[in-house]
Short mmCIF file of C-alpha atoms and ligand atoms in Angstrom, two decimals:
data_model
loop_
_atom_site.label_atom_id
_atom_site.label_comp_id
_atom_site.label_asym_id
_atom_site.label_seq_id
_atom_site.Cartn_x
_atom_site.Cartn_y
_atom_site.Cartn_z
CA MET A 673 98.13 213.49 -82.66
CA LYS A 674 95.99 212.71 -79.46
CA THR A 675 97.53 210.45 -77.03
CA THR A 676 95.45 208.21 -75.48
CA LEU A 677 94.83 208.73 -71.53
CA PRO A 678 96.81 205.87 -69.42
CA PRO A 679 95.28 202.52 -68.50
CA GLY A 680 92.95 203.16 -65.99
CA CYS A 681 92.55 206.32 -65.73
CA ALA A 682 89.95 209.12 -67.35
CA TYR A 683 88.62 212.38 -67.22
CA ARG A 684 85.25 213.07 -64.55
CA ARG A 685 83.61 216.97 -65.02
CA ASP A 686 87.80 217.60 -65.94
CA ARG A 687 88.94 215.97 -63.51
CA LEU A 688 92.10 213.01 -63.91
CA TRP A 689 90.51 209.51 -62.17
CA LEU A 690 92.56 206.36 -61.98
CA GLU A 691 90.78 203.48 -61.49
CA GLU A 692 87.86 205.49 -58.85
CA VAL A 693 90.12 207.56 -57.66
CA PRO A 694 90.46 211.60 -58.56
CA LEU A 695 94.07 212.01 -58.27
CA GLU A 696 94.03 214.77 -56.90
CA GLU A 697 93.29 213.62 -53.70
CA ILE A 698 96.14 211.40 -53.66
CA VAL A 699 98.20 214.30 -54.60
CA ARG A 700 96.57 216.64 -52.17
CA ASP A 701 97.49 213.93 -49.35
CA ALA A 702 100.66 211.98 -50.40
CA GLY A 703 102.56 215.42 -51.71
CA THR A 704 103.62 215.51 -54.89
CA PRO A 705 106.20 214.21 -57.16
CA LEU A 706 104.56 210.96 -55.96
CA TYR A 707 104.55 207.73 -57.94
CA ILE A 708 101.39 206.13 -58.61
CA TYR A 709 100.57 202.66 -59.78
CA SER A 710 96.99 200.76 -60.53
CA ARG A 711 97.11 197.26 -58.78
CA ALA A 712 94.33 196.03 -61.34
CA ARG A 713 96.67 196.94 -64.35
CA ILE A 714 99.32 195.54 -63.01
CA LEU A 715 97.34 191.94 -62.41
CA GLU A 716 95.88 192.48 -66.33
CA ASN A 717 99.05 193.02 -67.60
CA TYR A 718 100.34 189.55 -65.62
CA GLN A 719 97.61 188.14 -66.73
CA ARG A 720 98.14 189.14 -70.24
CA TYR A 721 101.29 187.51 -70.35
CA ASP A 722 100.61 183.94 -68.67
CA GLU A 723 97.83 183.60 -70.16
CA GLY A 724 99.09 184.63 -74.03
CA PHE A 725 101.59 181.15 -72.89
CA ALA A 726 98.73 179.21 -71.88
CA GLY A 727 99.54 176.88 -74.72
CA LEU A 728 103.49 176.31 -73.58
CA ALA A 729 104.67 175.13 -70.74
CA HIS A 730 106.08 178.44 -68.77
CA GLN A 731 107.03 179.88 -65.82
CA VAL A 732 106.44 184.06 -65.95
CA LEU A 733 109.59 185.21 -63.87
CA TYR A 734 108.44 189.46 -62.51
CA ALA A 735 112.06 191.27 -63.72
CA VAL A 736 112.61 193.05 -60.15
CA LYS A 737 114.48 195.86 -61.39
CA ALA A 738 111.56 197.08 -63.46
CA ASN A 739 110.02 198.51 -60.07
CA SER A 740 111.25 196.56 -56.46
CA ASN A 741 108.65 198.16 -54.28
CA ALA A 742 107.76 195.29 -52.15
CA ALA A 743 104.51 195.83 -52.87
CA LEU A 744 104.27 195.21 -56.63
CA ILE A 745 106.62 192.09 -56.26
CA ALA A 746 103.66 190.59 -53.82
CA LEU A 747 101.53 191.57 -55.80
CA LEU A 748 103.04 189.79 -58.47
CA ALA A 749 103.71 186.91 -56.31
CA ARG A 750 100.37 186.14 -55.13
CA ALA A 751 99.21 186.25 -58.36
CA GLY A 752 101.83 183.81 -59.47
CA ALA A 753 104.99 185.35 -61.01
CA GLY A 754 108.52 184.03 -60.12
CA ALA A 755 111.25 186.78 -59.76
CA ASP A 756 114.25 187.36 -62.19
CA ILE A 757 116.66 189.39 -60.34
CA VAL A 758 120.24 190.83 -60.94
CA SER A 759 121.38 191.08 -57.34
CA ALA A 760 121.57 190.02 -53.33
CA GLY A 761 119.26 193.02 -52.87
CA GLU A 762 116.81 191.71 -55.22
CA LEU A 763 116.81 188.25 -53.80
CA HIS A 764 116.47 190.04 -50.30
CA ARG A 765 113.28 191.88 -51.92
CA ALA A 766 112.10 188.39 -53.49
CA ARG A 767 112.04 186.61 -50.36
CA ARG A 768 110.03 189.06 -48.17
CA ALA A 769 108.01 189.62 -51.35
CA GLY A 770 106.53 185.94 -50.56
CA VAL A 771 108.82 184.66 -53.53
CA PRO A 772 109.33 181.16 -53.67
CA ALA A 773 113.17 180.17 -54.06
CA GLN A 774 112.12 178.14 -56.65
CA LYS A 775 111.36 180.24 -58.54
CA ILE A 776 113.89 182.74 -58.49
CA VAL A 777 116.45 182.93 -61.37
CA PHE A 778 119.98 184.95 -60.71
CA SER A 779 120.91 186.92 -63.80
CA GLY A 780 123.96 189.34 -64.33
CA VAL A 781 127.50 189.93 -65.28
CA GLY A 782 128.93 190.24 -61.81
CA LYS A 783 127.54 188.20 -59.68
CA ARG A 784 129.58 188.53 -56.49
CA PRO A 785 130.91 185.76 -53.89
CA ASP A 786 128.88 186.68 -50.82
CA GLU A 787 125.79 186.95 -53.60
CA ILE A 788 126.15 183.70 -55.28
CA ARG A 789 126.50 181.36 -51.54
CA ALA A 790 123.23 183.85 -50.46
CA ALA A 791 121.90 182.43 -53.92
CA LEU A 792 122.88 178.50 -53.22
CA GLU A 793 121.60 178.91 -49.31
CA ALA A 794 118.35 180.06 -50.51
CA GLY A 795 117.97 177.47 -52.86
CA ILE A 796 117.13 179.21 -55.94
CA LEU A 797 115.67 177.80 -59.95
CA MET A 798 119.27 178.60 -61.11
CA PHE A 799 121.55 180.80 -61.88
CA ASN A 800 121.95 182.57 -65.85
CA VAL A 801 126.27 182.44 -66.02
CA GLU A 802 127.51 184.92 -68.14
CA SER A 803 131.20 183.33 -68.27
CA ILE A 804 133.07 180.69 -67.84
CA GLU A 805 135.01 181.77 -64.62
CA GLU A 806 131.63 182.89 -63.34
CA LEU A 807 130.36 178.71 -64.18
CA GLN A 808 134.07 178.15 -62.14
CA ALA A 809 132.97 180.50 -59.02
CA ILE A 810 129.49 178.94 -58.73
CA ASP A 811 130.91 175.85 -58.55
CA ARG A 812 133.50 176.30 -56.04
CA ALA A 813 130.93 177.92 -53.68
CA ALA A 814 128.75 175.14 -54.59
CA ALA A 815 131.65 173.09 -52.95
CA ALA A 816 132.46 175.07 -50.13
CA LEU A 817 128.25 174.49 -49.63
CA HIS A 818 128.57 170.66 -50.43
CA LYS A 819 124.93 172.07 -52.77
CA ALA A 820 124.74 171.08 -55.84
CA ALA A 821 124.48 174.73 -58.12
CA PRO A 822 121.42 174.49 -61.10
CA VAL A 823 122.05 177.11 -63.79
CA ALA A 824 121.45 178.26 -67.76
CA ILE A 825 123.89 179.69 -69.87
CA ARG A 826 123.45 182.90 -71.05
CA VAL A 827 123.91 182.98 -75.03
CA ASN A 828 124.60 186.05 -76.74
CA PRO A 829 122.58 185.02 -79.59
CA ASP A 830 123.81 188.17 -81.92
CA VAL A 831 120.61 189.01 -82.97
CA ASP A 832 119.62 192.62 -83.26
CA ALA A 833 116.54 193.94 -81.28
CA MET A 834 116.38 196.71 -83.15
CA THR A 835 115.73 199.27 -80.15
CA HIS A 836 118.22 202.02 -77.78
CA ASP A 837 121.66 201.51 -77.94
CA HIS A 838 121.79 201.36 -74.25
CA ILE A 839 119.26 198.81 -74.07
CA THR A 840 120.22 196.40 -76.57
CA THR A 841 121.76 193.60 -75.21
CA GLY A 842 121.87 190.14 -77.49
CA LYS A 843 124.72 191.72 -79.88
CA LYS A 844 127.79 190.34 -79.80
CA GLU A 845 129.46 193.59 -78.84
CA ASN A 846 127.66 193.35 -75.92
CA LYS A 847 129.31 192.87 -72.35
CA PHE A 848 125.94 190.03 -71.44
CA GLY A 849 126.12 186.72 -71.84
CA ILE A 850 128.32 183.78 -74.14
CA PRO A 851 128.58 184.39 -77.82
CA ILE A 852 127.30 181.79 -79.53
CA SER A 853 130.01 181.17 -81.63
CA LYS A 854 131.86 179.82 -78.10
CA ALA A 855 129.12 178.94 -76.06
CA LEU A 856 129.15 174.64 -77.10
CA PRO A 857 132.17 174.12 -75.28
CA VAL A 858 130.44 176.47 -71.85
CA PHE A 859 127.80 173.89 -71.78
CA HIS A 860 130.07 170.82 -71.54
CA LEU A 861 132.49 172.68 -69.14
CA ALA A 862 128.97 173.13 -66.99
CA ALA A 863 128.12 169.47 -67.54
CA ARG A 864 131.07 168.18 -66.07
CA LEU A 865 131.49 170.55 -63.35
CA PRO A 866 130.84 168.08 -59.92
CA ARG A 867 128.81 170.74 -58.79
CA ILE A 868 127.29 172.14 -61.46
CA ASN A 869 123.62 170.84 -61.95
CA LEU A 870 123.18 172.52 -65.81
CA LEU A 871 119.20 173.30 -66.63
CA GLY A 872 119.44 175.56 -69.94
CA ALA A 873 120.39 178.30 -71.33
CA HIS A 874 119.24 182.10 -71.32
CA VAL A 875 118.57 184.80 -73.23
CA HIS A 876 118.53 188.62 -73.00
CA ILE A 877 118.38 190.44 -75.93
CA GLY A 878 117.06 194.16 -74.73
CA SER A 879 114.78 196.04 -74.05
CA GLN A 880 111.48 197.65 -75.79
CA ILE A 881 111.11 195.42 -78.34
CA MET A 882 108.36 195.52 -80.67
CA THR A 883 108.17 193.11 -83.14
CA THR A 884 108.69 189.56 -82.39
CA ARG A 885 111.15 188.75 -85.20
CA PRO A 886 114.60 189.32 -83.13
CA TYR A 887 112.63 186.54 -80.58
CA VAL A 888 111.80 184.23 -83.11
CA GLU A 889 115.40 184.47 -85.03
CA THR A 890 116.96 184.24 -81.36
CA LEU A 891 114.96 180.72 -80.50
CA ASN A 892 115.34 178.72 -84.11
CA ARG A 893 119.45 180.06 -82.63
CA ILE A 894 119.27 178.49 -79.69
CA LEU A 895 117.08 175.58 -80.28
CA LYS A 896 119.78 174.86 -82.99
CA LEU A 897 122.26 175.07 -80.10
CA ALA A 898 120.38 172.87 -77.88
CA ASP A 899 119.76 170.51 -80.86
CA THR A 900 123.60 169.76 -80.87
CA LEU A 901 124.02 169.41 -77.66
CA GLU A 902 121.13 166.53 -77.03
CA ASP A 903 123.32 165.41 -80.27
CA GLN A 904 125.94 165.35 -78.00
CA GLY A 905 124.23 163.98 -75.15
CA VAL A 906 123.33 167.11 -72.69
CA THR A 907 119.96 167.46 -72.25
CA LEU A 908 118.36 171.17 -71.33
CA ARG A 909 115.11 171.29 -69.32
CA TYR A 910 114.77 175.08 -69.54
CA LEU A 911 114.67 177.52 -72.06
CA ASP A 912 114.89 181.15 -70.57
CA LEU A 913 113.53 183.72 -72.80
CA GLY A 914 114.52 186.46 -70.89
CA GLY A 915 112.15 190.02 -71.19
CA GLY A 916 111.64 192.52 -72.99
CA LEU A 917 108.72 192.81 -74.95
CA GLY A 918 108.12 196.61 -75.15
CA VAL A 919 104.98 198.77 -74.37
CA ARG A 920 103.10 202.18 -75.68
CA TYR A 921 104.68 204.86 -74.63
CA LYS A 922 103.73 207.47 -76.82
CA ASN A 923 101.25 205.81 -80.06
CA GLU A 924 103.77 202.55 -80.76
CA GLU A 925 101.97 199.39 -81.42
CA PRO A 926 104.15 196.56 -79.60
CA ALA A 927 103.57 192.87 -80.29
CA THR A 928 102.14 191.45 -77.43
CA PRO A 929 102.69 188.12 -75.47
CA LYS A 930 100.11 186.19 -77.10
CA GLN A 931 101.50 186.75 -80.78
CA LEU A 932 104.59 185.92 -79.14
CA ALA A 933 104.04 183.06 -77.96
CA LYS A 934 102.50 181.88 -80.90
CA ASP A 935 105.23 183.16 -83.29
CA ILE A 936 107.45 180.86 -81.76
CA ALA A 937 104.88 178.20 -80.79
CA LYS A 938 105.54 176.10 -84.36
CA ALA A 939 109.56 175.81 -83.33
CA LEU A 940 108.91 174.79 -79.76
CA ARG A 941 106.56 171.35 -81.42
CA ASN A 942 107.57 168.65 -79.85
CA ARG A 943 110.00 169.81 -77.09
CA ASN A 944 109.84 168.88 -74.06
CA ILE A 945 111.24 171.81 -72.78
CA THR A 946 109.67 174.32 -70.84
CA LEU A 947 110.21 178.33 -71.32
CA LEU A 948 110.82 180.76 -68.43
CA LEU A 949 110.26 184.15 -69.41
CA GLU A 950 111.15 187.55 -67.74
CA PRO A 951 109.03 190.66 -68.46
CA GLY A 952 109.72 193.77 -66.57
CA ARG A 953 108.53 196.93 -68.15
CA TYR A 954 105.47 194.94 -70.01
CA LEU A 955 104.65 194.02 -66.84
CA VAL A 956 104.35 197.23 -64.86
CA ALA A 957 105.59 200.15 -67.21
CA ASP A 958 102.07 201.79 -67.83
CA ALA A 959 100.56 200.40 -64.76
CA GLY A 960 102.59 204.07 -63.05
CA LEU A 961 102.20 207.81 -63.48
CA LEU A 962 104.29 209.95 -61.65
CA ALA A 963 102.62 213.19 -60.34
CA THR A 964 104.11 216.29 -59.89
CA ARG A 965 103.19 220.21 -59.71
CA VAL A 966 103.60 223.35 -61.13
CA LEU A 967 105.83 225.70 -59.86
CA TYR A 968 107.00 228.30 -62.64
CA ARG A 969 105.56 229.38 -65.61
CA LYS A 970 108.54 231.07 -68.17
CA ASP A 971 108.02 232.37 -71.28
CA VAL A 972 111.75 233.03 -72.56
CA GLY A 973 110.40 234.61 -75.82
CA SER A 974 111.69 232.17 -78.18
CA LYS A 975 109.50 229.01 -75.64
CA HIS A 976 107.72 228.35 -72.94
CA PHE A 977 108.87 226.47 -70.03
CA ILE A 978 106.76 224.94 -67.18
CA VAL A 979 109.11 224.01 -64.29
CA VAL A 980 107.50 221.06 -61.92
CA ASP A 981 108.89 219.86 -58.88
CA ALA A 982 109.41 216.42 -60.15
CA ALA A 983 112.83 216.26 -61.89
CA MET A 984 115.60 214.04 -63.61
CA ASN A 985 116.64 212.09 -60.04
CA ASP A 986 112.71 211.22 -59.60
CA LEU A 987 112.40 209.70 -63.25
CA ALA A 988 115.98 209.85 -65.65
CA ARG A 989 114.72 208.22 -68.90
CA PRO A 990 113.70 211.19 -70.46
CA ALA A 991 117.53 212.68 -69.79
CA LEU A 992 119.36 209.22 -69.61
CA TYR A 993 117.42 208.12 -73.27
CA ASP A 994 115.69 211.16 -74.21
CA ALA A 995 112.95 209.35 -73.42
CA TYR A 996 109.40 210.20 -74.37
CA HIS A 997 106.52 210.05 -72.04
CA ALA A 998 102.88 211.27 -72.80
CA VAL A 999 102.20 214.14 -69.33
CA PHE A 1000 98.17 214.69 -68.86
CA PRO A 1001 97.07 217.90 -66.84
CA LEU A 1002 94.59 216.55 -63.28
CA HIS A 1003 92.34 219.10 -64.22
CA ALA A 1004 91.76 219.66 -68.10
CA GLY A 1005 91.68 223.23 -68.42
CA LYS A 1006 90.37 225.07 -71.14
CA GLY A 1007 92.89 227.86 -70.93
CA LYS A 1008 94.99 229.22 -73.84
CA ARG A 1009 97.21 226.17 -75.68
CA ILE A 1010 100.70 226.23 -75.26
CA THR A 1011 104.34 224.84 -76.30
CA ALA A 1012 106.15 224.02 -73.41
CA ASP A 1013 109.12 221.55 -72.52
CA ILE A 1014 108.61 220.57 -68.80
CA VAL A 1015 111.37 220.71 -66.70
CA GLY A 1016 112.22 219.86 -63.41
CA PRO A 1017 115.03 221.62 -60.61
CA VAL A 1018 117.84 219.69 -61.45
CA CYS A 1019 121.06 222.31 -61.84
CA GLU A 1020 121.48 220.40 -65.54
CA SER A 1021 120.18 221.42 -68.70
CA GLY A 1022 119.21 217.40 -69.68
CA ASP A 1023 116.87 218.05 -66.60
CA TYR A 1024 113.54 217.71 -68.18
CA LEU A 1025 110.68 215.79 -68.29
CA ALA A 1026 109.01 216.41 -71.65
CA ARG A 1027 110.40 218.45 -74.21
CA GLN A 1028 107.68 220.54 -76.57
CA ARG A 1029 104.85 220.04 -75.84
CA VAL A 1030 100.87 221.79 -76.45
CA LEU A 1031 99.15 221.57 -73.90
CA PRO A 1032 96.60 224.06 -71.59
CA LEU A 1033 98.83 226.72 -70.15
CA PRO A 1034 98.22 225.22 -66.35
CA GLU A 1035 98.03 227.26 -63.44
CA GLN A 1036 101.18 227.87 -60.64
CA GLY A 1037 100.02 224.71 -58.06
CA ASP A 1038 97.94 222.78 -60.66
CA GLY A 1039 99.20 218.50 -61.11
CA LEU A 1040 100.41 217.03 -63.65
CA VAL A 1041 101.07 213.58 -64.53
CA VAL A 1042 103.55 212.02 -66.57
CA ALA A 1043 102.38 208.59 -68.47
CA THR A 1044 104.18 205.13 -68.55
CA ALA A 1045 106.32 205.90 -65.58
CA GLY A 1046 106.13 202.15 -63.67
CA ALA A 1047 108.99 200.58 -64.93
CA TYR A 1048 112.37 202.04 -64.70
CA GLY A 1049 110.88 205.03 -62.75
CA PHE A 1050 111.70 205.21 -58.91
CA VAL A 1051 114.00 202.55 -59.22
CA MET A 1052 116.71 204.73 -60.96
CA GLY A 1053 115.73 207.60 -58.94
CA SER A 1054 118.46 209.62 -57.43
CA GLN A 1055 119.10 211.94 -54.43
CA TYR A 1056 120.70 213.91 -56.76
CA ASN A 1057 120.57 217.96 -55.86
CA SER A 1058 119.67 216.20 -52.19
CA ARG A 1059 116.30 216.08 -53.06
CA PRO A 1060 114.57 213.35 -51.03
CA ARG A 1061 112.87 210.52 -52.94
CA PRO A 1062 109.10 210.81 -53.64
CA ALA A 1063 106.70 208.47 -52.17
CA GLU A 1064 104.67 205.35 -53.96
CA VAL A 1065 101.39 204.83 -53.68
CA LEU A 1066 98.58 202.33 -55.21
CA VAL A 1067 95.72 202.49 -56.11
CA HIS A 1068 93.41 199.56 -55.50
CA GLY A 1069 89.25 200.54 -56.92
CA ASN A 1070 88.30 203.47 -54.83
CA ARG A 1071 91.10 203.08 -52.24
CA TRP A 1072 94.34 203.48 -52.07
CA THR A 1073 97.53 203.12 -50.25
CA VAL A 1074 101.19 204.48 -49.40
CA ILE A 1075 103.43 201.95 -50.29
CA ARG A 1076 106.35 203.51 -49.17
CA ASP A 1077 107.22 206.75 -47.10
CA ARG A 1078 108.47 209.63 -49.07
CA GLU A 1079 112.26 210.57 -48.08
CA THR A 1080 112.70 212.67 -44.86
CA LEU A 1081 116.04 215.34 -44.71
CA ASP A 1082 116.87 213.18 -42.36
CA ASP A 1083 116.59 209.59 -45.15
CA LEU A 1084 119.53 212.74 -46.80
CA VAL A 1085 122.55 212.42 -44.05
CA ARG A 1086 121.32 208.95 -42.87
CA GLY A 1087 124.65 206.72 -42.42
CA GLU A 1088 127.41 210.38 -42.86
CA HIS A 1089 129.03 210.80 -40.73
CA ILE A 1090 131.06 214.60 -39.74
CA PRO A 1091 135.17 213.31 -38.67
CA SER A 1092 135.12 215.52 -34.89
CA ASP A 1093 138.95 216.08 -34.99
CA TRP A 1094 139.86 216.22 -38.51
C1 PLP B 2220 116.22 193.84 -67.34
C2 PLP B 2220 116.18 192.54 -67.63
C3 PLP B 2220 115.17 192.27 -67.73
C4 PLP B 2220 114.01 192.84 -68.02
O1 PLP B 2220 113.80 193.27 -68.95
P1 PLP B 2220 112.34 194.17 -69.67
O2 PLP B 2220 113.19 195.60 -71.12
O3 PLP B 2220 112.06 195.14 -68.51
O4 PLP B 2220 111.14 193.31 -70.17
C5 PLP B 2220 114.62 189.76 -67.94
N1 PLP B 2220 116.10 189.65 -67.88
C6 PLP B 2220 117.26 190.15 -67.81
C7 PLP B 2220 118.42 189.05 -67.51
C8 PLP B 2220 116.96 191.57 -67.64
O5 PLP B 2220 118.70 192.27 -67.59
#
């Protein structure tokens, strides 16, 4: 099976380029491991999403947790995206990157009191509320600040998104949202609480969803609920459909935003409701590469290992989800083809980036890129094994720029103290 090259990538005279830059040049200057993003691809993905929904009243909110680098949030904000945030940290990032408060929604099951206050003070579009106790806490916080709190209720529609167990969120046994069977009284409570301004309903059923069917099923359930509420005198202005649309890691054929919009449009006909959409992975995943260099090759008889300088602390998805990421050499060598596991230096057997891959036997020092690493890559990284986090670079045509410095050894120990007297 031939894996297609990442968007914007091509081999020219056997060297891998992204947009108009040879990747070897970036890697030589900025070092490895290194995250490299294509500005053009992020904008294309955003436009495809936004234009896919052009026929419906909507606002795209970038789910910042997928990749929270300031340059990427700012790029999407300038293109018109708002932000879906899950913490005060992400609120800080979104505001700093220029996202208007009125285009920010705050999701998550465990918002702290200080986070609720910060979001009320900023004047965000709305909170996506996940429990009765959270709703009451927001009401109290709003009263203390003499403000009204705009909210949507996150409903758990009990729909199977047919994705990986760890990233499905819309089944009734998941911790997220209020079970749809118990949701009506919560909407009524929200409508009654003095400081709560009930604006809508929210769902987010999972991630890496490949077909439109779970979305359509979810929408039908939510609209039924909305109709019941309408009959009881409660009108919803916003319907937040969450994110979760899948991308191609290997040879999948995920539904497109346009197909999704088309498949839900019928159910929405004649309704005066604005859709909110929260794509994360879709906007950034295939715009990102993780570049690394080969340290050592080992042939243990039964198999080959290629030990590289990137590891599970830099890209956790393979170790965490057994996720597949395609790997490409920076130099398309003619060498003998081998089947190998590509592994990092971290002291864990689970530390691998790719398993059983056929590729030309690389030389020590050769560069490789791990594809589709733009979402849930850098942000899920850690300093485990005291490895400074990698730098991040943005490519724009024939130019590239560092959008996050590589961490230093001093960064590793920042804030640590050795008590002097014990
Ligand atoms: C994670 C998350 C998203 C983004 O999911 P993707 O699969 O990256 O599109 C959107 N909304 C909420 C509430 C989330 O938790």
